[in-house]
CSV table of C-alpha atoms and ligand atoms in Angstrom, one decimal:
chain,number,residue,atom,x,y,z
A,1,UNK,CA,-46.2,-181.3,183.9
A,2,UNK,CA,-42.8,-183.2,184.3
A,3,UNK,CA,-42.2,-186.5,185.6
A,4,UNK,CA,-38.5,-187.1,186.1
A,5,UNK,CA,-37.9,-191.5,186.6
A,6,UNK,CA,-35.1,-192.5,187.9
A,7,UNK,CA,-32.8,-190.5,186.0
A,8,UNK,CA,-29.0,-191.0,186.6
A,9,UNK,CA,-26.2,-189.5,184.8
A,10,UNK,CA,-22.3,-189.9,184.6
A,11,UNK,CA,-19.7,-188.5,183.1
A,12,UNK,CA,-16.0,-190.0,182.2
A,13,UNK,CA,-12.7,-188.0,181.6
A,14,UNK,CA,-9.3,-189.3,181.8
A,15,UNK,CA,-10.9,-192.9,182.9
A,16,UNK,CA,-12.5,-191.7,185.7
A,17,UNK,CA,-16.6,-192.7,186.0
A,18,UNK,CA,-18.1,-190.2,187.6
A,19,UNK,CA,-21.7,-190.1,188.8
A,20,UNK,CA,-23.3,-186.8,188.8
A,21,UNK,CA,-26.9,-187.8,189.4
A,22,UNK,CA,-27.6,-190.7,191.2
A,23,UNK,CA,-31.3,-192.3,190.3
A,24,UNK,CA,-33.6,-189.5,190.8
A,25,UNK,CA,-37.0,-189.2,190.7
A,26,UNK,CA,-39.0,-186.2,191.5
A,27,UNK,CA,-42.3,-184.3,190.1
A,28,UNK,CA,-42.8,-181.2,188.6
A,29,UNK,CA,-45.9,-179.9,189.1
A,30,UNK,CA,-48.1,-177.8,186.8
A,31,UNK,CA,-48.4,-173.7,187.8
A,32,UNK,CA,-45.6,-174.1,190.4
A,33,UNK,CA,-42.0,-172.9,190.9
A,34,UNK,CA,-39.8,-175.6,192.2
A,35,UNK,CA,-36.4,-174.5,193.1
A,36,UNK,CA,-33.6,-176.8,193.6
A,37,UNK,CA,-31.3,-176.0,196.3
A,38,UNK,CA,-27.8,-177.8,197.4
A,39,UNK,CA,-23.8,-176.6,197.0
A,40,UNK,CA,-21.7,-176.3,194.3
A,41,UNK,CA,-21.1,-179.7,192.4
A,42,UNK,CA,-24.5,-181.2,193.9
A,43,UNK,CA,-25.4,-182.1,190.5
A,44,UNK,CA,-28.7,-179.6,190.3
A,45,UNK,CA,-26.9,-177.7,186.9
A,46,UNK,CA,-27.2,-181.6,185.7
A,47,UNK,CA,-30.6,-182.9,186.5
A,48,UNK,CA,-31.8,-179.4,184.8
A,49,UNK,CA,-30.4,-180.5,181.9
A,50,UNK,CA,-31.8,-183.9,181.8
A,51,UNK,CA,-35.1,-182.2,182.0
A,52,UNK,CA,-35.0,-180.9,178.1
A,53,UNK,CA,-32.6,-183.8,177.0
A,54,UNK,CA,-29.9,-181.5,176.4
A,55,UNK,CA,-28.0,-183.9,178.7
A,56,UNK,CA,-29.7,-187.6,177.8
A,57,UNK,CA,-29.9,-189.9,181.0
A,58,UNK,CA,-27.5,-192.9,181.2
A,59,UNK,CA,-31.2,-194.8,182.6
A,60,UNK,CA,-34.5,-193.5,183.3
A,61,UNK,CA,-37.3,-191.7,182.0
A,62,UNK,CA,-38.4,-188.1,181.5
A,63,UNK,CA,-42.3,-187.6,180.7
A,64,UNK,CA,-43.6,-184.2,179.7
A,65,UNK,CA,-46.7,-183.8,179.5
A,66,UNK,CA,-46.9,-188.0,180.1
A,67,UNK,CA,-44.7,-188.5,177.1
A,68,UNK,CA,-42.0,-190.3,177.3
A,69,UNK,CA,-39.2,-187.8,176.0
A,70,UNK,CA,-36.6,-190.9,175.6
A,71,UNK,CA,-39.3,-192.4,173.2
A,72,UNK,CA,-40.8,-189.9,170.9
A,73,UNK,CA,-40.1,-189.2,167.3
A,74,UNK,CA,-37.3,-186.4,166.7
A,75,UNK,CA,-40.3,-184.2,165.3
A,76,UNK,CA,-42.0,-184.8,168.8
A,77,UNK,CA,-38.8,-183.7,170.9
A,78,UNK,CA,-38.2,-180.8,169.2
A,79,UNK,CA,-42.3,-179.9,169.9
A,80,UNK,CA,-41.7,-180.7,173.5
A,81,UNK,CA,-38.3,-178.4,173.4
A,82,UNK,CA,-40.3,-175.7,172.0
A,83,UNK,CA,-42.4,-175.5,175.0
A,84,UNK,CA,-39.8,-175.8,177.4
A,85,UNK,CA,-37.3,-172.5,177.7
A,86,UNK,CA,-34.1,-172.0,179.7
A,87,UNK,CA,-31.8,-169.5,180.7
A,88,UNK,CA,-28.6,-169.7,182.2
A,89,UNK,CA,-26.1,-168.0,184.9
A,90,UNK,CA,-24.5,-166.2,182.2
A,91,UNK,CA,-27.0,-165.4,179.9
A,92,UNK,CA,-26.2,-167.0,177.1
A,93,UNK,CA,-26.6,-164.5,174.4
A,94,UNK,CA,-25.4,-164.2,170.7
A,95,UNK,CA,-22.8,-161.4,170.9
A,96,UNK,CA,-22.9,-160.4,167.7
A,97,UNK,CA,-26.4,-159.8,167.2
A,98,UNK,CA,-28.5,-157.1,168.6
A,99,UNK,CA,-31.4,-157.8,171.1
A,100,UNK,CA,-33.4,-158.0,168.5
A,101,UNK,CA,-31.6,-160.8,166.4
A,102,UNK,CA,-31.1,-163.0,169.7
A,103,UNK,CA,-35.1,-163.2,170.4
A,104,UNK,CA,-35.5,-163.6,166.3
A,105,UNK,CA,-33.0,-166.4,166.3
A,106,UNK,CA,-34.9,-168.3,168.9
A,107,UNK,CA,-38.5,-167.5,166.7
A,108,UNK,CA,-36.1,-169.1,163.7
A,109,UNK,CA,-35.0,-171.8,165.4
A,110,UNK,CA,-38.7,-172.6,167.0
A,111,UNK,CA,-39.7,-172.6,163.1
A,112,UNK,CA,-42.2,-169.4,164.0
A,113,UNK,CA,-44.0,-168.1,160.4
A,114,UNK,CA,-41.9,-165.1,159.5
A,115,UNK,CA,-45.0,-162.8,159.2
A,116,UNK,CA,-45.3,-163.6,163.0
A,117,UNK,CA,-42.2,-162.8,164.9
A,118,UNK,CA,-42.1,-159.0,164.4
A,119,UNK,CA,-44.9,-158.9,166.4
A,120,UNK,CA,-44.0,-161.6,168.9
A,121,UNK,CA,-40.7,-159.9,169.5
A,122,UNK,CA,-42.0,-156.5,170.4
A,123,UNK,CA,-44.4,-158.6,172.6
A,124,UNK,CA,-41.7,-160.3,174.8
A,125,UNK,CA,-39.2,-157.7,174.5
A,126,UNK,CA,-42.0,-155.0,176.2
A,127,UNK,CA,-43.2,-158.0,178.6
A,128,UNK,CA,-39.5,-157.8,180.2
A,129,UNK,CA,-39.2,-154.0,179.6
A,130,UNK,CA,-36.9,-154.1,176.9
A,131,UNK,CA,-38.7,-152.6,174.3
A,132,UNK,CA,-36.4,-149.4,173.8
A,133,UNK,CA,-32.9,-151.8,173.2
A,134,UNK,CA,-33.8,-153.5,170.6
A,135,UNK,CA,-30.6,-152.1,168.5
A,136,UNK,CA,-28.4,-152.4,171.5
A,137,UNK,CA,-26.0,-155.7,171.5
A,138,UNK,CA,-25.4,-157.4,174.6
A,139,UNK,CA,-22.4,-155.7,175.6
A,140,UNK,CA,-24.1,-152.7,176.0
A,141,UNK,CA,-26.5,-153.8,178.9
A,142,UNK,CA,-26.0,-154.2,182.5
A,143,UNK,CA,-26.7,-157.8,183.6
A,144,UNK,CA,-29.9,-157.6,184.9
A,145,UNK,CA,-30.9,-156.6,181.1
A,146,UNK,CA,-29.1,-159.5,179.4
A,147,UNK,CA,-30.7,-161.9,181.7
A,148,UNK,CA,-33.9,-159.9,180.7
A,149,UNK,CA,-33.0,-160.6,176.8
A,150,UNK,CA,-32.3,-164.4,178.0
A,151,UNK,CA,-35.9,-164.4,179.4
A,152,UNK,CA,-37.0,-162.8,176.3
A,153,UNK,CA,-35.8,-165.2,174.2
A,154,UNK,CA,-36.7,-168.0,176.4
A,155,UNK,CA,-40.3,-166.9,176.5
A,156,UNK,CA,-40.3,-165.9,172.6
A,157,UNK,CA,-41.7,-169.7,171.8
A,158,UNK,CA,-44.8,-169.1,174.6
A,159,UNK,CA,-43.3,-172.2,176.5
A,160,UNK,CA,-45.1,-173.8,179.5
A,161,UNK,CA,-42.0,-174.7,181.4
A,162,UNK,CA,-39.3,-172.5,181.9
A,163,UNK,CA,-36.0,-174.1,183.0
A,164,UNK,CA,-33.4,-171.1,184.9
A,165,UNK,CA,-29.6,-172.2,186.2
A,166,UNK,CA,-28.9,-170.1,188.6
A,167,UNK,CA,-30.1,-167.0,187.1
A,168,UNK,CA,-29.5,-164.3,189.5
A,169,UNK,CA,-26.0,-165.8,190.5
A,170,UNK,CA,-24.2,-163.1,188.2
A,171,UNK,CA,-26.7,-160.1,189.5
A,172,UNK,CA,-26.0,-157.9,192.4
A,173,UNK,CA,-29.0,-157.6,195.1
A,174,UNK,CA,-31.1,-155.0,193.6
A,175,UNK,CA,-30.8,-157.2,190.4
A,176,UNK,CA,-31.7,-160.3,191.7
A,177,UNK,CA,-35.0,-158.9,193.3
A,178,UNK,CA,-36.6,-157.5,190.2
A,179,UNK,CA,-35.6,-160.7,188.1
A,180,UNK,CA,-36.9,-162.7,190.8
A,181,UNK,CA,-40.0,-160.7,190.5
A,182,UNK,CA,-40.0,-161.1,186.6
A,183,UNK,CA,-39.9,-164.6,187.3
A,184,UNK,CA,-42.9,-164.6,189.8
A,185,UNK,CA,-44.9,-162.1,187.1
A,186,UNK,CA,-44.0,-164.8,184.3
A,187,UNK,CA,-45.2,-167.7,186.8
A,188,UNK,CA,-48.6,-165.9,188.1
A,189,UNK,CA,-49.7,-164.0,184.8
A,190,UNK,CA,-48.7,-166.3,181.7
A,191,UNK,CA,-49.1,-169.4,184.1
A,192,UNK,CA,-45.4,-170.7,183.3
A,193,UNK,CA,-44.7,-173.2,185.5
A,194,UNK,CA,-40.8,-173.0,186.3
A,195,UNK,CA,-37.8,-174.9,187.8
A,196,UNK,CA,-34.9,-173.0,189.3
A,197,UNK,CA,-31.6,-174.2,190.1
A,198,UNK,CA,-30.3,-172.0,192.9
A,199,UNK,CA,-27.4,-172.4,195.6
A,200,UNK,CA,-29.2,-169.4,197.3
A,201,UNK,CA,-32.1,-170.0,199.9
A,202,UNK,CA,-33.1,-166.1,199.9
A,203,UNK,CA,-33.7,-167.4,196.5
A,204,UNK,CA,-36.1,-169.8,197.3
A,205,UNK,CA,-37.5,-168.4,200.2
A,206,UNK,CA,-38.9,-165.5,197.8
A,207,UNK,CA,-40.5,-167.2,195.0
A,208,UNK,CA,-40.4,-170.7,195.2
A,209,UNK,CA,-43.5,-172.7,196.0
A,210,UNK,CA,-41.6,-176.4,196.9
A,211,UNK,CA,-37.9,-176.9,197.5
A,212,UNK,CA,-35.8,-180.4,196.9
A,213,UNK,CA,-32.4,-180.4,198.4
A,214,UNK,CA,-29.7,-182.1,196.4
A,215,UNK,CA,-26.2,-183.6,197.7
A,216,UNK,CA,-24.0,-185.6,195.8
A,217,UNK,CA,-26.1,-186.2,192.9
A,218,UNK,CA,-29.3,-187.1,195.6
A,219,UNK,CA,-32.5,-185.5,196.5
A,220,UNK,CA,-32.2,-185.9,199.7
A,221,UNK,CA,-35.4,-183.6,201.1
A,222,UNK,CA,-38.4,-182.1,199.3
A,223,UNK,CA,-41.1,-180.1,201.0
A,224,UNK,CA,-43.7,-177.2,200.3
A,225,UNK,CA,-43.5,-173.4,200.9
A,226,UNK,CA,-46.3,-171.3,202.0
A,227,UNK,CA,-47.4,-169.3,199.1
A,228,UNK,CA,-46.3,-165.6,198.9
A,229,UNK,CA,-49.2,-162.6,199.4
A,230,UNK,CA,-49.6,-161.4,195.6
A,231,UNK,CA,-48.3,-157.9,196.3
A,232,UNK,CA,-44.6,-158.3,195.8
B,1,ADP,P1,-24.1,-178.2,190.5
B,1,ADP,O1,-25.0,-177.6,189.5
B,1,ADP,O2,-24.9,-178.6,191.7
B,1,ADP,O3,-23.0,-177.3,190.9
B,1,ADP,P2,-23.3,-179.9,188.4
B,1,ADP,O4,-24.5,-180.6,187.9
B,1,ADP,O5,-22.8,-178.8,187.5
B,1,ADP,O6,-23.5,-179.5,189.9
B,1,ADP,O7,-22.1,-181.0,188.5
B,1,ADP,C1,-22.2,-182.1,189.2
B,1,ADP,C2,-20.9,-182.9,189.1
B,1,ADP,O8,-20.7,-183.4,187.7
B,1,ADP,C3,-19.6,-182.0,189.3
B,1,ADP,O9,-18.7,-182.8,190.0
B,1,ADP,C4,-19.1,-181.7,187.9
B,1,ADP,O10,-17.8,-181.4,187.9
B,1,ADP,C5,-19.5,-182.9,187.1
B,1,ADP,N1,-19.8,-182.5,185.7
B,1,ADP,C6,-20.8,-181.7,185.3
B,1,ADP,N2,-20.8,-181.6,184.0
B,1,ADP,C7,-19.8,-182.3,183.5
B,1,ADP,C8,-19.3,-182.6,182.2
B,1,ADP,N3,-19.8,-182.1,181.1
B,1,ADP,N4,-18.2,-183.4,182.2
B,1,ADP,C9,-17.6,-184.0,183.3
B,1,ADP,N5,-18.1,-183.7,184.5
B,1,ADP,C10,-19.2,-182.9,184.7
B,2,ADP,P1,-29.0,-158.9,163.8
B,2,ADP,O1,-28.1,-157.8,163.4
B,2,ADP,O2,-28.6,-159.6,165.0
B,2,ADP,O3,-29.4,-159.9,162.7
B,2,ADP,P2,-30.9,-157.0,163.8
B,2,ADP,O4,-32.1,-156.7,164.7
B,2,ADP,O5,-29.9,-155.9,163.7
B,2,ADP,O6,-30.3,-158.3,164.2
B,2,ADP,O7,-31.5,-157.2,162.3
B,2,ADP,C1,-32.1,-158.3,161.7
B,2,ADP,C2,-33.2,-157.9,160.7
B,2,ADP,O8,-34.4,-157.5,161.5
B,2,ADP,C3,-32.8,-156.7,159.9
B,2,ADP,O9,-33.3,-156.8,158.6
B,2,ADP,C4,-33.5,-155.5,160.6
B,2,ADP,O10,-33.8,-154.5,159.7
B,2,ADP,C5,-34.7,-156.2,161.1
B,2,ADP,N1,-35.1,-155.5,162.4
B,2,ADP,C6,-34.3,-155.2,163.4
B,2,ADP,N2,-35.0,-154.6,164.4
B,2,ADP,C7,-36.3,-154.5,164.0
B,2,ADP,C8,-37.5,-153.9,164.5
B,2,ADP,N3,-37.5,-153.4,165.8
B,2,ADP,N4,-38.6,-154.0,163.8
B,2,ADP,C9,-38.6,-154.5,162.6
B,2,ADP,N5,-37.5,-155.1,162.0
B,2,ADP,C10,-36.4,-155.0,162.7
């Protein structure tokens, strides 16, 4: 699905080079979820950003879907976007717009027919159980439901790749477990293949299906988990 080729990025402040992804190269592959473990300042929050360009490698190549993302046409990236979600630690949301407006922007944004989205928001919004705070804004909602909203909005596009930073990071236990299982749901029943940036191995040891471990801006391990019995 993804093909990440010796990507490396670096960032300079105040004169300082610093290199938060070494040359990496690693597979994503198609129907999976790969989680990518390691401490804080590993450089995982970066390398999931290289794989939608919103952070462009220094060197390397990213191919979705065998494109090169470096290399295609501005009308071609923005395809490839569309089919690629993400959600983030803290959600993320537009504050002031209902749950409603955040899952429309995203339809707007991803250029959806306007006689469309009505029904594609229902849709999404019941697929994460939302269905009955569509007027709320995001203030009103406990976490787990704003990182329910995020998933929403992420999945509004029907992407094949879903991208999540260290979603359950802001969620207590109970939380965690039915996003996590939201996650797996999304994964087993839409076939969404997904990439999880994590510093929690209970986190991986529930869902994911392969693990790379990262340290100072290296993968320094990757290896398979035995699939999960289907009644979660
Ligand atoms: P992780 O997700 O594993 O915690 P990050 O990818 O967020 O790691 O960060 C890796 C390193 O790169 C850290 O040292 C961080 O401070 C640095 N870094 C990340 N983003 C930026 C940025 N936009 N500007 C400067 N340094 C950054
Ligand atoms: P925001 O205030 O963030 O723009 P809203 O959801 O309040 O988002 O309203 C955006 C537009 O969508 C309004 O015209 C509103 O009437 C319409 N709208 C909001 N919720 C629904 C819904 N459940 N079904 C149909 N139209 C809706």
């Amino acid at each position: 699905m993804l093909s990440l080729q010796k990507v490396s990025k670096s960032y300079t402040s105040q004169g300082q080079t610093f290199q938060a992804v070494l040359p990496v190269s690693m597979e994503i592959e198609t129907g999976g979820i790969h989680g990518i473990i390691g401490t804080s300042g590993a450089g995982k929050s970066t390398l999931l950003r290289l794989m939608n360009l919103l952070e462009r490698p220094d060197e390397g190549s990213v191919l979705f879907e065998e494109r090169d993302l470096m290399r295609v046409s501005e009308r071609e990236l923005r395809e490839a976007r569309r089919s690629i979600g993400m959600i983030f630690q803290q959600f993320n949301l537009v504050h002031n717009r209902t749950v409603h407006g955040n899952v429309a922007a995203a339809l707007e944004l991803a250029r959806t027919p306007k006689r469309d989205r009505e029904r594609r928001i229902t849709e999404v919004l019941s697929f994460v159980g939302l269905e009955d705070k569509v007027r709320q804004y995001p203030a009103q909602l406990s976490g787990g439901q704003k990182q329910r909203v995020a998933i929403a909005r992420a999945m509004a596009s029907n992407p094949k790749l879903l991208l999540c930073d260290e979603p359950t990071s802001a969620l207590d236990p109970q939380t965690t477990e039915d996003l996590l299982n939201t996650l797996l749901h999304i994964n087993r029943t839409l076939g969404v293949t997904i990439v999880i940036v994590t510093h929690e191995m209970e986190v991986v040891r529930q869902i994911c299906t392969r693990v790379s471990v990262m340290e100072m801006g290296a993968v320094v391990d990757t290896f398979d988990l035995p699939k999960r019995s289907e009644e979660r």
